[in-house]
Amino acid sequence: MKVSESYFIDSEKIFEMMENSRNTINKFAFPMLLVLLICGYVILLNISPINADYGYYVGGAKAIAHGLVPYRDINLGYSPFVFYLLSIPYVILLIPMYVSLFFYLANGYLIWKILQCFEIKQVIRQFALILYIVYNISVESIFLGLEPFASFWGMLGTYVLLKNKKYSYWLTGICLTMAFLSKQYALLYAPIYATMIFLLKPELKIEKRLILILKIAFYSFSLVLLVHLFFVGLTGSW
């Protein structure tokens, strides 16, 4: 009987130690590692080689900052939305890479919130966030491109849709538009949103789920059309 009681006491102590260790990691180790990784990424912005596409994006941003109009004065192979964002630092004398850095960090936050919506354990969310930052450091490094901007709007639309509020559908439509205007490949978020509605709304009839999908498509298409008409008026060309 004494042996049995001793065994249970030892087990309780072990579990208590494990719980304390887990709490310590959550409170101190993870935030410290996160800060170190982000600081390391910021340092890489200043010492890493420039990506091959850097000149293309920076050249377009500089031209817009100097008052040139896309499609009329300069040729762009993509939507000018991100180029306008990247032109802001040149107006206020900052480095455009830090605009990209902000969106990378915002994407990490959205990954955390999306996993939280699925009630994923905190330790797994922490691990996913660390992997995301390590991926950007090891693969993307100082990469300046359209992807972080498109991913931000696409994941923001995903998060808004998961929250399932009254405003979710028109706001998701806006996010889909912004993702598409950041990079055309981001239109692939559309079937993702449609699949989410079908899987996460089993209580609704198929007709109602289709109506929700069409709502998102309508809001998104309307905004894209407005942006297109704006540039038609600005440039005088279709």
Protein backbone atom coordinates (compact mmCIF):
# COMPACT_ATOMS: atom_id res chain seq x y z
CA MET A 1 0.00 0.00 0.00
CA LYS A 2 2.85 2.36 0.84
CA VAL A 3 4.58 1.52 -2.43
CA SER A 4 1.38 2.29 -4.33
CA GLU A 5 0.94 5.62 -2.56
CA SER A 6 4.57 6.52 -3.17
CA TYR A 7 4.14 5.71 -6.87
CA PHE A 8 1.13 8.02 -7.17
CA ILE A 9 2.92 10.81 -5.28
CA ASP A 10 5.94 10.53 -7.59
CA SER A 11 3.67 10.56 -10.62
CA GLU A 12 1.93 13.69 -9.39
CA LYS A 13 5.29 15.38 -8.86
CA ILE A 14 6.42 14.44 -12.37
CA PHE A 15 3.23 15.78 -13.93
CA GLU A 16 3.53 18.94 -11.85
CA MET A 17 7.12 19.44 -13.02
CA MET A 18 6.06 18.89 -16.64
CA GLU A 19 3.27 21.41 -16.28
CA ASN A 20 5.61 23.97 -14.71
CA SER A 21 8.12 23.43 -17.50
CA ARG A 22 5.39 23.91 -20.11
CA ASN A 23 4.24 27.12 -18.44
CA THR A 24 7.82 28.41 -18.31
CA ILE A 25 8.28 27.73 -22.02
CA ASN A 26 5.01 29.47 -22.85
CA LYS A 27 5.84 32.52 -20.73
CA PHE A 28 9.53 33.02 -21.45
CA ALA A 29 11.25 30.67 -23.91
CA PHE A 30 8.79 31.02 -26.81
CA PRO A 31 8.55 34.85 -26.70
CA MET A 32 12.35 35.12 -26.44
CA LEU A 33 12.89 32.77 -29.39
CA LEU A 34 10.27 34.66 -31.38
CA VAL A 35 12.00 38.00 -30.71
CA LEU A 36 15.41 36.54 -31.62
CA LEU A 37 14.11 35.13 -34.90
CA ILE A 38 12.44 38.41 -35.86
CA CYS A 39 15.58 40.38 -34.96
CA GLY A 40 17.62 37.97 -37.04
CA TYR A 41 15.30 38.51 -39.97
CA VAL A 42 15.61 42.30 -39.63
CA ILE A 43 19.41 41.99 -39.63
CA LEU A 44 19.22 39.89 -42.80
CA LEU A 45 17.32 42.72 -44.46
CA ASN A 46 20.50 44.78 -44.29
CA ILE A 47 23.25 42.21 -44.99
CA SER A 48 21.74 39.60 -47.33
CA PRO A 49 22.11 39.69 -51.12
CA ILE A 50 19.34 41.45 -53.00
CA ASN A 51 16.84 39.20 -54.73
CA ALA A 52 16.81 39.19 -58.54
CA ASP A 53 13.29 40.66 -58.73
CA TYR A 54 14.08 43.44 -56.27
CA GLY A 55 14.94 45.96 -58.99
CA TYR A 56 11.67 45.38 -60.83
CA TYR A 57 9.48 46.08 -57.81
CA VAL A 58 11.61 48.93 -56.50
CA GLY A 59 11.82 50.52 -59.96
CA GLY A 60 8.04 50.53 -60.30
CA ALA A 61 7.58 51.88 -56.77
CA LYS A 62 10.10 54.67 -57.35
CA ALA A 63 8.45 55.65 -60.62
CA ILE A 64 5.03 55.91 -58.92
CA ALA A 65 6.58 57.89 -56.04
CA HIS A 66 7.84 60.39 -58.62
CA GLY A 67 4.34 60.84 -60.03
CA LEU A 68 4.33 58.46 -62.98
CA VAL A 69 1.03 56.67 -63.70
CA PRO A 70 0.94 52.87 -64.17
CA TYR A 71 -0.07 51.66 -67.66
CA ARG A 72 0.26 55.18 -69.04
CA ASP A 73 3.81 56.23 -68.15
CA ILE A 74 5.26 52.89 -67.03
CA ASN A 75 4.54 49.29 -67.97
CA LEU A 76 3.71 46.84 -65.19
CA GLY A 77 3.18 43.12 -65.51
CA TYR A 78 1.02 43.05 -62.38
CA SER A 79 -1.66 45.10 -60.69
CA PRO A 80 -0.22 48.40 -59.37
CA PHE A 81 -1.74 47.99 -55.91
CA VAL A 82 1.43 46.68 -54.20
CA PHE A 83 3.60 49.10 -56.17
CA TYR A 84 1.61 51.97 -54.66
CA LEU A 85 2.19 50.52 -51.18
CA LEU A 86 5.91 50.18 -51.87
CA SER A 87 6.07 53.75 -53.14
CA ILE A 88 5.01 55.15 -49.74
CA PRO A 89 8.44 54.55 -48.11
CA TYR A 90 10.14 56.57 -50.85
CA VAL A 91 7.89 59.51 -50.05
CA ILE A 92 8.73 59.37 -46.32
CA LEU A 93 12.38 58.28 -46.80
CA LEU A 94 12.12 54.71 -45.53
CA ILE A 95 13.26 51.35 -46.92
CA PRO A 96 10.51 49.48 -48.85
CA MET A 97 11.66 46.14 -47.44
CA TYR A 98 10.18 47.17 -44.08
CA VAL A 99 6.74 47.40 -45.66
CA SER A 100 7.20 43.81 -46.80
CA LEU A 101 8.46 42.88 -43.30
CA PHE A 102 5.27 44.25 -41.75
CA PHE A 103 3.15 42.00 -43.99
CA TYR A 104 5.35 38.98 -43.23
CA LEU A 105 4.78 39.54 -39.50
CA ALA A 106 1.06 40.14 -40.03
CA ASN A 107 0.87 36.84 -41.92
CA GLY A 108 2.44 35.07 -38.97
CA TYR A 109 -0.18 36.59 -36.67
CA LEU A 110 -2.97 35.45 -39.01
CA ILE A 111 -1.57 31.91 -39.07
CA TRP A 112 -1.79 31.94 -35.26
CA LYS A 113 -5.38 33.24 -35.26
CA ILE A 114 -6.55 30.80 -37.95
CA LEU A 115 -5.14 27.83 -36.04
CA GLN A 116 -6.78 29.22 -32.91
CA CYS A 117 -10.15 29.13 -34.67
CA PHE A 118 -9.70 25.37 -35.09
CA GLU A 119 -8.84 25.07 -31.37
CA ILE A 120 -5.32 23.83 -32.15
CA LYS A 121 -3.16 23.43 -29.05
CA GLN A 122 -0.99 26.40 -28.14
CA VAL A 123 2.27 24.45 -28.40
CA ILE A 124 1.42 23.43 -31.98
CA ARG A 125 0.56 27.03 -32.86
CA GLN A 126 3.89 28.15 -31.43
CA PHE A 127 5.72 25.49 -33.42
CA ALA A 128 3.89 26.51 -36.62
CA LEU A 129 4.79 30.17 -36.09
CA ILE A 130 8.46 29.35 -35.53
CA LEU A 131 8.53 27.18 -38.66
CA TYR A 132 6.95 30.02 -40.65
CA ILE A 133 9.63 32.51 -39.54
CA VAL A 134 12.46 30.02 -40.09
CA TYR A 135 11.09 29.33 -43.57
CA ASN A 136 11.18 33.04 -44.44
CA ILE A 137 14.72 33.41 -43.10
CA SER A 138 16.10 30.29 -44.80
CA VAL A 139 14.26 30.44 -48.14
CA GLU A 140 12.94 33.94 -48.74
CA SER A 141 15.55 35.90 -46.77
CA ILE A 142 15.46 39.48 -48.10
CA PHE A 143 12.99 38.65 -50.83
CA LEU A 144 10.82 41.55 -51.91
CA GLY A 145 7.83 40.38 -53.88
CA LEU A 146 4.09 40.37 -54.16
CA GLU A 147 3.52 37.11 -52.29
CA PRO A 148 3.41 38.40 -48.67
CA PHE A 149 0.82 41.01 -49.66
CA ALA A 150 -1.38 38.52 -51.52
CA SER A 151 -1.03 35.98 -48.70
CA PHE A 152 -2.01 38.59 -46.11
CA TRP A 153 -5.30 39.43 -47.78
CA GLY A 154 -6.03 35.79 -48.60
CA MET A 155 -5.46 34.66 -45.01
CA LEU A 156 -7.35 37.65 -43.62
CA GLY A 157 -10.34 36.59 -45.72
CA THR A 158 -9.95 33.05 -44.39
CA TYR A 159 -9.91 34.30 -40.79
CA VAL A 160 -12.91 36.58 -41.32
CA LEU A 161 -14.86 33.70 -42.88
CA LEU A 162 -14.01 31.44 -39.93
CA LYS A 163 -15.31 34.05 -37.48
CA ASN A 164 -18.72 33.67 -39.13
CA LYS A 165 -20.10 37.14 -38.45
CA LYS A 166 -22.77 39.07 -40.35
CA TYR A 167 -20.12 41.13 -42.12
CA SER A 168 -17.96 38.08 -42.97
CA TYR A 169 -19.11 37.59 -46.57
CA TRP A 170 -18.78 41.09 -47.96
CA LEU A 171 -15.52 41.59 -46.05
CA THR A 172 -14.20 38.28 -47.42
CA GLY A 173 -15.12 39.53 -50.88
CA ILE A 174 -13.04 42.67 -50.27
CA CYS A 175 -10.12 40.55 -49.05
CA LEU A 176 -10.34 38.36 -52.16
CA THR A 177 -10.23 41.49 -54.31
CA MET A 178 -7.21 42.87 -52.46
CA ALA A 179 -5.44 39.51 -52.73
CA PHE A 180 -6.16 39.39 -56.47
CA LEU A 181 -4.96 42.97 -56.92
CA SER A 182 -1.76 42.09 -55.07
CA LYS A 183 -1.04 39.13 -57.33
CA GLN A 184 -3.38 37.45 -59.79
CA TYR A 185 -2.50 33.94 -58.60
CA ALA A 186 -4.22 34.80 -55.32
CA LEU A 187 -7.53 34.21 -57.09
CA LEU A 188 -6.93 30.61 -56.00
CA TYR A 189 -8.28 31.66 -52.61
CA ALA A 190 -11.74 31.74 -54.21
CA PRO A 191 -12.15 27.92 -54.36
CA ILE A 192 -10.70 27.75 -50.83
CA TYR A 193 -13.44 30.08 -49.56
CA ALA A 194 -16.08 28.11 -51.47
CA THR A 195 -14.85 24.84 -49.94
CA MET A 196 -14.86 26.40 -46.46
CA ILE A 197 -18.48 27.46 -46.83
CA PHE A 198 -19.52 23.98 -47.98
CA LEU A 199 -17.63 22.22 -45.18
CA LEU A 200 -18.27 24.63 -42.31
CA LYS A 201 -21.95 25.28 -43.04
CA PRO A 202 -23.45 21.76 -43.09
CA GLU A 203 -26.64 23.01 -41.43
CA LEU A 204 -27.52 25.11 -44.50
CA LYS A 205 -29.10 23.76 -47.65
CA ILE A 206 -26.90 23.59 -50.73
CA GLU A 207 -28.85 26.45 -52.35
CA LYS A 208 -28.13 28.77 -49.41
CA ARG A 209 -24.46 27.84 -49.38
CA LEU A 210 -24.27 28.60 -53.10
CA ILE A 211 -25.88 32.00 -52.45
CA LEU A 212 -23.20 32.79 -49.84
CA ILE A 213 -20.47 31.85 -52.31
CA LEU A 214 -22.07 34.02 -55.00
CA LYS A 215 -22.23 36.92 -52.54
CA ILE A 216 -18.47 36.78 -52.04
CA ALA A 217 -17.94 36.49 -55.82
CA PHE A 218 -20.24 39.45 -56.48
CA TYR A 219 -18.55 41.74 -53.94
CA SER A 220 -15.13 40.79 -55.24
CA PHE A 221 -15.97 41.15 -58.94
CA SER A 222 -17.67 44.51 -58.35
CA LEU A 223 -14.59 45.93 -56.63
CA VAL A 224 -12.23 44.62 -59.33
CA LEU A 225 -14.46 46.23 -61.96
CA LEU A 226 -14.43 49.56 -60.09
CA VAL A 227 -10.64 49.50 -59.86
CA HIS A 228 -10.39 48.68 -63.56
CA LEU A 229 -12.74 51.52 -64.51
CA PHE A 230 -10.72 53.89 -62.32
CA PHE A 231 -7.53 53.14 -64.24
CA VAL A 232 -9.41 53.36 -67.53
CA GLY A 233 -10.43 56.87 -66.56
CA LEU A 234 -6.90 57.64 -65.37
CA THR A 235 -5.02 56.32 -68.38
CA GLY A 236 -7.64 56.71 -71.11
CA SER A 237 -7.01 53.13 -72.20
CA TRP A 238 -8.86 49.86 -71.67
